[in-house]
Amino acid sequence: MRVLGIDPGLTRCGIGVVDGTIGRPLSMVEFGVARTPADAHVSARLLAIEAELEAWLDRHSPDAVAVERVFSQHNVRTVMGTAQASGVVMAAAARRGLPVALHTPSEVKAAVTGSGRADKAQVAAMVTRLLRLGAPPKPADAADALALAICHVWRGQAASRLEAAVLAQSTRRTP
Amino acid sequence: MRVLGIDPGLTRCGIGVVDGTIGRPLSMVEFGVARTPADAHVSARLLAIEAELEAWLDRHSPDAVAVERVFSQHNVRTVMGTAQASGVVMAAAARRGLPVALHTPSEVKAAVTGSGRADKAQVAAMVTRLLRLGAPPKPADAADALALAICHVWRGQAASRLEAAVLAQSTRRTP
């Protein structure tokens, strides 16, 4: 399963692609950041982020896209731009028929470090270890995007297996 | 000048198209609402809004798109969806090379009623009068979208004239 993770943002949008299956070592495919200039119009910035994401989707053909769930209570100053960027990337993924999953920052931290309250350094350290990288991915937005992708490989597949099990159970019950 | 106004939202996205020039009567071209089901995934809802907007842009070929500027302090429960929808519509307009303008709710109210603190009924009444409609546009989101378009016809052209005047002035100064 190949997952493209996105840490949305107008100024820096982290993107990370991971291949993996539950119970087997993960592998890092590519990570990076889409940047847009703060002095450009918001519509031009959103379009640039969309174009960058389209290029990543073309290049890697992921099976799913995982996006950080944005909350309005955090970073009020930048949250609107972050929400707008997340809207654009979700629509771009949906346009290709790709499943889009949202994970909260706590879910991502808990998935990769075991604690929903881990700090950025701890998340970056675990991403480095889990993907067997030589150094922590820079900048932090790229590390967060990789963490999202890892979270989705694990949570997404677990959820799919659970759904399959429930379905099998209910099928067995109704003869 | 033809302006397509958008009152962004995930559940109801108001859309209104107005033709107009400063100092001449305005005319209403079309208004309506793009609705998406609350039980669909947010990525599917954003894609449906984008598809609906694309159809309006095809049908009316506006010269500009005016979008309500979303603030994080209002309606915290729905503001993230509203911001995501606004991001998608801005990117879709920018993809066609259309200028995108943002106006705050107070700017829109002030433009159509003379007061930045007018209520919804007052805005709807003025939209009805200015566009010479038989009845107030329903639902309120469509009336708000028409008010945005009217606001942009007036503010946008005034801003363009001001820019032209400033440019002419500065051109005259540098021989």
mmCIF file of C-alpha atoms in Angstrom:
data_model
loop_
_atom_site.group_PDB
_atom_site.id
_atom_site.type_symbol
_atom_site.label_atom_id
_atom_site.label_comp_id
_atom_site.label_asym_id
_atom_site.label_seq_id
_atom_site.Cartn_x
_atom_site.Cartn_y
_atom_site.Cartn_z
ATOM 1 C CA MET A 1 0.000 0.000 0.000
ATOM 2 C CA ARG A 2 1.391 3.374 -1.027
ATOM 3 C CA VAL A 3 0.200 6.401 0.960
ATOM 4 C CA LEU A 4 0.793 10.070 0.197
ATOM 5 C CA GLY A 5 0.621 12.123 3.400
ATOM 6 C CA ILE A 6 -0.011 15.864 3.438
ATOM 7 C CA ASP A 7 0.592 18.361 6.228
ATOM 8 C CA PRO A 8 -1.426 21.220 4.701
ATOM 9 C CA GLY A 9 -0.335 24.853 4.789
ATOM 10 C CA LEU A 10 -0.246 27.891 2.523
ATOM 11 C CA THR A 11 3.372 28.871 3.173
ATOM 12 C CA ARG A 12 4.754 25.345 3.538
ATOM 13 C CA CYS A 13 2.766 22.249 2.614
ATOM 14 C CA GLY A 14 4.591 19.067 3.681
ATOM 15 C CA ILE A 15 4.299 16.044 1.368
ATOM 16 C CA GLY A 16 5.587 12.533 2.077
ATOM 17 C CA VAL A 17 5.118 9.190 0.332
ATOM 18 C CA VAL A 18 5.498 5.865 2.140
ATOM 19 C CA ASP A 19 5.095 2.252 1.029
ATOM 20 C CA GLY A 20 4.051 -0.263 3.643
ATOM 21 C CA THR A 21 1.993 -3.116 4.975
ATOM 22 C CA ILE A 22 1.130 -3.857 8.602
ATOM 23 C CA GLY A 23 3.785 -6.084 10.160
ATOM 24 C CA ARG A 24 6.471 -5.402 7.551
ATOM 25 C CA PRO A 25 9.163 -2.698 7.427
ATOM 26 C CA LEU A 26 8.006 0.574 5.872
ATOM 27 C CA SER A 27 9.865 2.317 3.089
ATOM 28 C CA MET A 28 10.204 5.984 2.286
ATOM 29 C CA VAL A 29 9.531 6.868 -1.355
ATOM 30 C CA GLU A 30 9.916 10.675 -1.421
ATOM 31 C CA PHE A 31 9.375 13.659 0.827
ATOM 32 C CA GLY A 32 9.399 17.396 0.295
ATOM 33 C CA VAL A 33 7.586 20.667 0.755
ATOM 34 C CA ALA A 34 5.454 22.799 -1.569
ATOM 35 C CA ARG A 35 6.168 26.452 -0.774
ATOM 36 C CA THR A 36 4.228 29.498 -1.911
ATOM 37 C CA PRO A 37 5.209 33.165 -1.511
ATOM 38 C CA ALA A 38 3.356 35.057 1.242
ATOM 39 C CA ASP A 39 2.991 38.134 -0.994
ATOM 40 C CA ALA A 40 1.069 36.252 -3.730
ATOM 41 C CA HIS A 41 -2.755 36.281 -3.807
ATOM 42 C CA VAL A 42 -4.302 33.429 -1.851
ATOM 43 C CA SER A 43 -5.987 32.079 -5.019
ATOM 44 C CA ALA A 44 -2.602 31.894 -6.809
ATOM 45 C CA ARG A 45 -1.029 30.197 -3.773
ATOM 46 C CA LEU A 46 -3.797 27.573 -3.657
ATOM 47 C CA LEU A 47 -3.394 26.938 -7.379
ATOM 48 C CA ALA A 48 0.383 26.474 -6.957
ATOM 49 C CA ILE A 49 -0.178 23.957 -4.144
ATOM 50 C CA GLU A 50 -2.680 22.073 -6.302
ATOM 51 C CA ALA A 51 -0.218 21.966 -9.233
ATOM 52 C CA GLU A 52 2.566 20.665 -6.983
ATOM 53 C CA LEU A 53 0.297 17.971 -5.528
ATOM 54 C CA GLU A 54 -0.847 16.922 -9.018
ATOM 55 C CA ALA A 55 2.815 16.397 -9.960
ATOM 56 C CA TRP A 56 3.353 14.192 -6.886
ATOM 57 C CA LEU A 57 0.195 12.177 -7.640
ATOM 58 C CA ASP A 58 1.375 11.688 -11.255
ATOM 59 C CA ARG A 59 4.843 10.655 -10.118
ATOM 60 C CA HIS A 60 3.867 8.188 -7.387
ATOM 61 C CA SER A 61 0.268 6.983 -8.060
ATOM 62 C CA PRO A 62 -0.561 6.430 -4.364
ATOM 63 C CA ASP A 63 -3.370 4.091 -3.262
ATOM 64 C CA ALA A 64 -4.619 6.614 -0.696
ATOM 65 C CA VAL A 65 -4.071 10.177 0.480
ATOM 66 C CA ALA A 66 -3.873 11.035 4.184
ATOM 67 C CA VAL A 67 -4.388 14.649 5.249
ATOM 68 C CA GLU A 68 -3.957 16.208 8.679
ATOM 69 C CA ARG A 69 -7.337 17.149 10.155
ATOM 70 C CA VAL A 70 -7.300 20.875 10.816
ATOM 71 C CA PHE A 71 -8.890 22.286 13.965
ATOM 72 C CA SER A 72 -10.087 25.837 14.302
ATOM 73 C CA GLN A 73 -8.907 26.259 17.893
ATOM 74 C CA HIS A 74 -5.185 25.999 17.042
ATOM 75 C CA ASN A 75 -3.056 28.737 15.449
ATOM 76 C CA VAL A 76 -5.984 31.024 14.729
ATOM 77 C CA ARG A 77 -3.787 33.341 12.642
ATOM 78 C CA THR A 78 -2.878 30.713 10.038
ATOM 79 C CA VAL A 79 -5.737 28.226 10.405
ATOM 80 C CA MET A 80 -7.883 29.639 7.597
ATOM 81 C CA GLY A 81 -5.075 29.306 5.029
ATOM 82 C CA THR A 82 -4.347 25.802 6.310
ATOM 83 C CA ALA A 83 -8.012 24.831 5.946
ATOM 84 C CA GLN A 84 -8.164 26.302 2.432
ATOM 85 C CA ALA A 85 -5.033 24.369 1.412
ATOM 86 C CA SER A 86 -6.452 21.151 2.899
ATOM 87 C CA GLY A 87 -9.677 21.692 0.917
ATOM 88 C CA VAL A 88 -7.749 22.040 -2.331
ATOM 89 C CA VAL A 89 -5.651 18.910 -1.778
ATOM 90 C CA MET A 90 -8.675 16.825 -0.743
ATOM 91 C CA ALA A 91 -10.593 17.892 -3.866
ATOM 92 C CA ALA A 92 -7.572 17.119 -6.079
ATOM 93 C CA ALA A 93 -7.276 13.605 -4.610
ATOM 94 C CA ALA A 94 -11.045 13.003 -4.859
ATOM 95 C CA ARG A 95 -10.959 14.125 -8.523
ATOM 96 C CA ARG A 96 -8.697 11.118 -9.187
ATOM 97 C CA GLY A 97 -10.987 8.780 -7.265
ATOM 98 C CA LEU A 98 -8.412 8.305 -4.500
ATOM 99 C CA PRO A 99 -9.627 7.568 -0.961
ATOM 100 C CA VAL A 100 -8.891 10.511 1.343
ATOM 101 C CA ALA A 101 -8.420 9.939 5.064
ATOM 102 C CA LEU A 102 -8.138 12.548 7.795
ATOM 103 C CA HIS A 103 -6.055 11.947 10.915
ATOM 104 C CA THR A 104 -5.722 14.307 13.856
ATOM 105 C CA PRO A 105 -2.260 15.400 15.072
ATOM 106 C CA SER A 106 -2.778 13.308 18.251
ATOM 107 C CA GLU A 107 -3.669 10.203 16.241
ATOM 108 C CA VAL A 108 -0.517 10.639 14.160
ATOM 109 C CA LYS A 109 1.704 11.183 17.213
ATOM 110 C CA ALA A 110 0.163 8.182 18.979
ATOM 111 C CA ALA A 111 0.649 5.999 15.898
ATOM 112 C CA VAL A 112 4.354 6.723 15.426
ATOM 113 C CA THR A 113 5.539 7.383 19.033
ATOM 114 C CA GLY A 114 2.949 5.643 21.216
ATOM 115 C CA SER A 115 1.951 8.971 22.802
ATOM 116 C CA GLY A 116 -0.626 11.461 21.506
ATOM 117 C CA ARG A 117 1.264 14.243 23.258
ATOM 118 C CA ALA A 118 4.739 13.609 21.808
ATOM 119 C CA ASP A 119 6.671 16.675 20.659
ATOM 120 C CA LYS A 120 7.889 17.395 17.117
ATOM 121 C CA ALA A 121 11.442 16.149 17.808
ATOM 122 C CA GLN A 122 10.123 12.807 19.089
ATOM 123 C CA VAL A 123 7.891 12.401 16.013
ATOM 124 C CA ALA A 124 10.818 13.228 13.705
ATOM 125 C CA ALA A 125 13.067 10.764 15.571
ATOM 126 C CA MET A 126 10.532 7.941 15.177
ATOM 127 C CA VAL A 127 9.901 8.758 11.500
ATOM 128 C CA THR A 128 13.683 8.581 10.964
ATOM 129 C CA ARG A 129 13.883 5.212 12.727
ATOM 130 C CA LEU A 130 10.739 3.654 11.179
ATOM 131 C CA LEU A 131 11.786 4.626 7.648
ATOM 132 C CA ARG A 132 15.469 3.818 8.324
ATOM 133 C CA LEU A 133 16.635 7.267 7.156
ATOM 134 C CA GLY A 134 20.156 8.587 7.694
ATOM 135 C CA ALA A 135 18.912 11.800 9.324
ATOM 136 C CA PRO A 136 15.588 13.350 10.423
ATOM 137 C CA PRO A 137 13.630 14.646 7.398
ATOM 138 C CA LYS A 138 13.781 18.432 7.056
ATOM 139 C CA PRO A 139 11.815 20.663 7.274
ATOM 140 C CA ALA A 140 9.439 19.599 10.054
ATOM 141 C CA ASP A 141 6.439 19.818 7.688
ATOM 142 C CA ALA A 142 7.921 17.034 5.546
ATOM 143 C CA ALA A 143 8.544 14.882 8.641
ATOM 144 C CA ASP A 144 4.919 15.454 9.702
ATOM 145 C CA ALA A 145 3.671 14.436 6.247
ATOM 146 C CA LEU A 146 5.687 11.199 6.431
ATOM 147 C CA ALA A 147 4.294 10.553 9.941
ATOM 148 C CA LEU A 148 0.763 11.002 8.540
ATOM 149 C CA ALA A 149 1.473 8.510 5.769
ATOM 150 C CA ILE A 150 2.856 5.977 8.285
ATOM 151 C CA CYS A 151 -0.170 6.528 10.545
ATOM 152 C CA HIS A 152 -2.453 5.820 7.604
ATOM 153 C CA VAL A 153 -0.628 2.659 6.536
ATOM 154 C CA TRP A 154 -1.242 1.287 10.025
ATOM 155 C CA ARG A 155 -4.639 2.764 10.928
ATOM 156 C CA GLY A 156 -6.063 2.523 7.409
ATOM 157 C CA GLN A 157 -5.214 -1.146 7.009
ATOM 158 C CA ALA A 158 -6.387 -1.972 10.521
ATOM 159 C CA ALA A 159 -9.698 -0.211 9.785
ATOM 160 C CA SER A 160 -10.078 -2.073 6.484
ATOM 161 C CA ARG A 161 -9.416 -5.429 8.192
ATOM 162 C CA LEU A 162 -11.910 -4.584 10.928
ATOM 163 C CA GLU A 163 -14.535 -3.661 8.326
ATOM 164 C CA ALA A 164 -13.852 -6.901 6.467
ATOM 165 C CA ALA A 165 -14.170 -8.900 9.708
ATOM 166 C CA VAL A 166 -17.454 -7.175 10.626
ATOM 167 C CA LEU A 167 -18.760 -7.765 7.123
ATOM 168 C CA ALA A 168 -17.776 -11.455 7.249
ATOM 169 C CA GLN A 169 -19.451 -11.771 10.682
ATOM 170 C CA SER A 170 -22.712 -10.160 9.523
ATOM 171 C CA THR A 171 -22.688 -12.242 6.324
ATOM 172 C CA ARG A 172 -22.374 -15.382 8.433
ATOM 173 C CA ARG A 173 -25.295 -14.308 10.645
ATOM 174 C CA THR A 174 -27.753 -13.751 7.791
ATOM 175 C CA PRO A 175 -28.027 -17.101 5.991
ATOM 176 C CA MET B 1 -18.544 43.549 -16.113
ATOM 177 C CA ARG B 2 -19.911 40.151 -15.101
ATOM 178 C CA VAL B 3 -19.179 38.978 -11.552
ATOM 179 C CA LEU B 4 -19.838 35.560 -10.042
ATOM 180 C CA GLY B 5 -20.239 35.836 -6.263
ATOM 181 C CA ILE B 6 -19.800 32.905 -3.905
ATOM 182 C CA ASP B 7 -20.940 32.544 -0.299
ATOM 183 C CA PRO B 8 -18.864 29.454 0.504
ATOM 184 C CA GLY B 9 -20.135 26.542 2.575
ATOM 185 C CA LEU B 10 -20.027 22.744 2.604
ATOM 186 C CA THR B 11 -23.756 22.173 3.170
ATOM 187 C CA ARG B 12 -24.999 25.131 1.131
ATOM 188 C CA CYS B 13 -22.737 27.161 -1.141
ATOM 189 C CA GLY B 14 -24.545 30.259 -2.474
ATOM 190 C CA ILE B 15 -23.757 31.303 -6.065
ATOM 191 C CA GLY B 16 -24.968 34.475 -7.801
ATOM 192 C CA VAL B 17 -24.072 36.111 -11.100
ATOM 193 C CA VAL B 18 -24.563 39.834 -11.729
ATOM 194 C CA ASP B 19 -23.829 42.092 -14.721
ATOM 195 C CA GLY B 20 -23.066 45.703 -13.982
ATOM 196 C CA THR B 21 -21.079 48.899 -14.365
ATOM 197 C CA ILE B 22 -20.731 51.728 -11.833
ATOM 198 C CA GLY B 23 -23.492 54.299 -12.331
ATOM 199 C CA ARG B 24 -25.785 52.059 -14.368
ATOM 200 C CA PRO B 25 -28.552 49.664 -13.260
ATOM 201 C CA LEU B 26 -27.347 46.182 -12.341
ATOM 202 C CA SER B 27 -28.855 43.033 -13.761
ATOM 203 C CA MET B 28 -29.226 39.591 -12.249
ATOM 204 C CA VAL B 29 -28.072 36.737 -14.486
ATOM 205 C CA GLU B 30 -28.624 33.639 -12.306
ATOM 206 C CA PHE B 31 -28.579 32.630 -8.675
ATOM 207 C CA GLY B 32 -28.701 29.320 -6.864
ATOM 208 C CA VAL B 33 -27.152 27.063 -4.272
ATOM 209 C CA ALA B 34 -24.798 24.075 -4.500
ATOM 210 C CA ARG B 35 -25.821 21.596 -1.806
ATOM 211 C CA THR B 36 -23.876 18.570 -0.601
ATOM 212 C CA PRO B 37 -25.097 15.840 1.775
ATOM 213 C CA ALA B 38 -23.772 16.063 5.346
ATOM 214 C CA ASP B 39 -23.227 12.285 5.472
ATOM 215 C CA ALA B 40 -20.820 12.236 2.485
ATOM 216 C CA HIS B 41 -17.034 12.357 3.017
ATOM 217 C CA VAL B 42 -15.652 15.889 3.073
ATOM 218 C CA SER B 43 -13.462 15.165 0.015
ATOM 219 C CA ALA B 44 -16.531 14.074 -2.001
ATOM 220 C CA ARG B 45 -18.441 17.160 -0.859
ATOM 221 C CA LEU B 46 -15.601 19.467 -1.928
ATOM 222 C CA LEU B 47 -15.418 17.726 -5.302
ATOM 223 C CA ALA B 48 -19.192 18.167 -5.803
ATOM 224 C CA ILE B 49 -18.926 21.895 -5.011
ATOM 225 C CA GLU B 50 -16.036 22.228 -7.458
ATOM 226 C CA ALA B 51 -18.029 20.440 -10.203
ATOM 227 C CA GLU B 52 -21.048 22.690 -9.615
ATOM 228 C CA LEU B 53 -18.883 25.824 -9.746
ATOM 229 C CA GLU B 54 -17.195 24.638 -12.958
ATOM 230 C CA ALA B 55 -20.649 24.311 -14.556
ATOM 231 C CA TRP B 56 -21.522 27.893 -13.531
ATOM 232 C CA LEU B 57 -18.193 29.209 -14.867
ATOM 233 C CA ASP B 58 -18.793 27.382 -18.184
ATOM 234 C CA ARG B 59 -22.338 28.717 -18.425
ATOM 235 C CA HIS B 60 -21.656 32.365 -17.602
ATOM 236 C CA SER B 61 -17.945 33.116 -18.311
ATOM 237 C CA PRO B 62 -17.649 35.798 -15.606
ATOM 238 C CA ASP B 63 -14.919 38.475 -15.727
ATOM 239 C CA ALA B 64 -14.195 38.049 -12.016
ATOM 240 C CA VAL B 65 -15.081 35.884 -9.029
ATOM 241 C CA ALA B 66 -15.865 37.406 -5.621
ATOM 242 C CA VAL B 67 -15.685 35.183 -2.542
ATOM 243 C CA GLU B 68 -16.699 35.965 1.034
ATOM 244 C CA ARG B 69 -13.628 36.279 3.237
ATOM 245 C CA VAL B 70 -13.956 33.693 6.000
ATOM 246 C CA PHE B 71 -12.942 34.538 9.550
ATOM 247 C CA SER B 72 -12.000 31.943 12.120
ATOM 248 C CA GLN B 73 -13.768 33.705 15.011
ATOM 249 C CA HIS B 74 -17.278 33.194 13.603
ATOM 250 C CA ASN B 75 -19.279 29.941 13.657
ATOM 251 C CA VAL B 76 -16.375 27.827 14.925
ATOM 252 C CA ARG B 77 -18.350 24.621 14.355
ATOM 253 C CA THR B 78 -18.701 25.109 10.599
ATOM 254 C CA VAL B 79 -15.811 27.459 9.823
ATOM 255 C CA MET B 80 -13.343 24.756 8.766
ATOM 256 C CA GLY B 81 -15.717 23.361 6.140
ATOM 257 C CA THR B 82 -16.449 26.876 4.938
ATOM 258 C CA ALA B 83 -12.722 27.626 4.620
ATOM 259 C CA GLN B 84 -12.127 24.351 2.753
ATOM 260 C CA ALA B 85 -14.969 25.132 0.325
ATOM 261 C CA SER B 86 -13.620 28.662 -0.214
ATOM 262 C CA GLY B 87 -10.174 27.210 -0.964
ATOM 263 C CA VAL B 88 -11.612 24.882 -3.603
ATOM 264 C CA VAL B 89 -13.625 27.613 -5.347
ATOM 265 C CA MET B 90 -10.679 30.050 -5.335
ATOM 266 C CA ALA B 91 -8.373 27.432 -6.865
ATOM 267 C CA ALA B 92 -10.982 26.575 -9.523
ATOM 268 C CA ALA B 93 -11.328 30.251 -10.512
ATOM 269 C CA ALA B 94 -7.543 30.770 -10.518
ATOM 270 C CA ARG B 95 -7.131 27.676 -12.726
ATOM 271 C CA ARG B 96 -9.122 29.570 -15.398
ATOM 272 C CA GLY B 97 -7.032 32.708 -14.931
ATOM 273 C CA LEU B 98 -9.963 34.614 -13.416
ATOM 274 C CA PRO B 99 -9.246 37.384 -10.891
ATOM 275 C CA VAL B 100 -10.467 36.371 -7.428
ATOM 276 C CA ALA B 101 -11.452 39.037 -4.905
ATOM 277 C CA LEU B 102 -12.274 38.574 -1.247
ATOM 278 C CA HIS B 103 -14.753 40.824 0.543
ATOM 279 C CA THR B 104 -15.655 40.680 4.231
ATOM 280 C CA PRO B 105 -19.302 40.366 5.307
ATOM 281 C CA SER B 106 -19.158 43.985 6.628
ATOM 282 C CA GLU B 107 -17.835 45.280 3.315
ATOM 283 C CA VAL B 108 -20.647 43.528 1.475
ATOM 284 C CA LYS B 109 -23.324 44.819 3.863
ATOM 285 C CA ALA B 110 -21.923 48.356 3.681
ATOM 286 C CA ALA B 111 -21.824 48.216 -0.122
ATOM 287 C CA VAL B 112 -25.456 47.170 -0.584
ATOM 288 C CA THR B 113 -27.198 48.754 2.439
ATOM 289 C CA GLY B 114 -24.883 51.608 3.496
ATOM 290 C CA SER B 115 -24.297 49.956 6.892
ATOM 291 C CA GLY B 116 -21.693 47.312 7.752
ATOM 292 C CA ARG B 117 -23.973 46.065 10.517
ATOM 293 C CA ALA B 118 -27.138 45.512 8.475
ATOM 294 C CA ASP B 119 -29.017 42.256 9.122
ATOM 295 C CA LYS B 120 -29.737 39.496 6.587
ATOM 296 C CA ALA B 121 -33.277 40.733 5.863
ATOM 297 C CA GLN B 122 -31.988 44.226 5.061
ATOM 298 C CA VAL B 123 -29.312 42.830 2.729
ATOM 299 C CA ALA B 124 -31.903 40.619 0.975
ATOM 300 C CA ALA B 125 -34.278 43.602 0.627
ATOM 301 C CA MET B 126 -31.574 45.748 -0.995
ATOM 302 C CA VAL B 127 -30.450 42.925 -3.302
ATOM 303 C CA THR B 128 -34.091 42.550 -4.399
ATOM 304 C CA ARG B 129 -34.377 46.290 -5.052
ATOM 305 C CA LEU B 130 -30.977 46.764 -6.749
ATOM 306 C CA LEU B 131 -31.525 43.813 -9.084
ATOM 307 C CA ARG B 132 -35.242 44.671 -9.604
ATOM 308 C CA LEU B 133 -36.378 41.171 -8.618
ATOM 309 C CA GLY B 134 -40.009 40.241 -7.946
ATOM 310 C CA ALA B 135 -39.173 38.728 -4.540
ATOM 311 C CA PRO B 136 -36.135 38.320 -2.253
ATOM 312 C CA PRO B 137 -33.806 35.571 -3.568
ATOM 313 C CA LYS B 138 -34.097 32.323 -1.589
ATOM 314 C CA PRO B 139 -32.304 30.765 0.200
ATOM 315 C CA ALA B 140 -30.325 33.410 2.120
ATOM 316 C CA ASP B 141 -27.010 31.967 0.844
ATOM 317 C CA ALA B 142 -28.007 32.831 -2.730
ATOM 318 C CA ALA B 143 -28.985 36.377 -1.674
ATOM 319 C CA ASP B 144 -25.592 36.732 0.041
ATOM 320 C CA ALA B 145 -23.803 35.538 -3.097
ATOM 321 C CA LEU B 146 -25.665 38.139 -5.193
ATOM 322 C CA ALA B 147 -24.774 40.833 -2.613
ATOM 323 C CA LEU B 148 -21.100 39.805 -2.915
ATOM 324 C CA ALA B 149 -21.262 40.106 -6.695
ATOM 325 C CA ILE B 150 -22.871 43.572 -6.439
ATOM 326 C CA CYS B 151 -20.249 44.628 -3.882
ATOM 327 C CA HIS B 152 -17.523 43.548 -6.273
ATOM 328 C CA VAL B 153 -19.012 45.339 -9.287
ATOM 329 C CA TRP B 154 -18.857 48.563 -7.266
ATOM 330 C CA ARG B 155 -15.704 48.107 -5.169
ATOM 331 C CA GLY B 156 -13.763 46.265 -7.867
ATOM 332 C CA GLN B 157 -14.357 48.901 -10.524
ATOM 333 C CA ALA B 158 -13.675 51.736 -8.089
ATOM 334 C CA ALA B 159 -10.392 50.033 -7.112
ATOM 335 C CA SER B 160 -9.436 49.532 -10.768
ATOM 336 C CA ARG B 161 -10.147 53.215 -11.548
ATOM 337 C CA LEU B 162 -8.107 54.300 -8.531
ATOM 338 C CA GLU B 163 -5.211 52.097 -9.601
ATOM 339 C CA ALA B 164 -5.418 53.503 -13.133
ATOM 340 C CA ALA B 165 -5.439 57.063 -11.766
ATOM 341 C CA VAL B 166 -2.444 56.372 -9.495
ATOM 342 C CA LEU B 167 -0.614 54.748 -12.396
ATOM 343 C CA ALA B 168 -1.353 57.729 -14.687
ATOM 344 C CA GLN B 169 -0.163 60.115 -11.951
ATOM 345 C CA SER B 170 3.104 58.218 -11.368
ATOM 346 C CA THR B 171 3.669 57.899 -15.120
ATOM 347 C CA ARG B 172 3.291 61.661 -15.473
ATOM 348 C CA ARG B 173 5.816 62.201 -12.657
ATOM 349 C CA THR B 174 8.558 60.058 -14.174
ATOM 350 C CA PRO B 175 9.262 61.558 -17.603
#
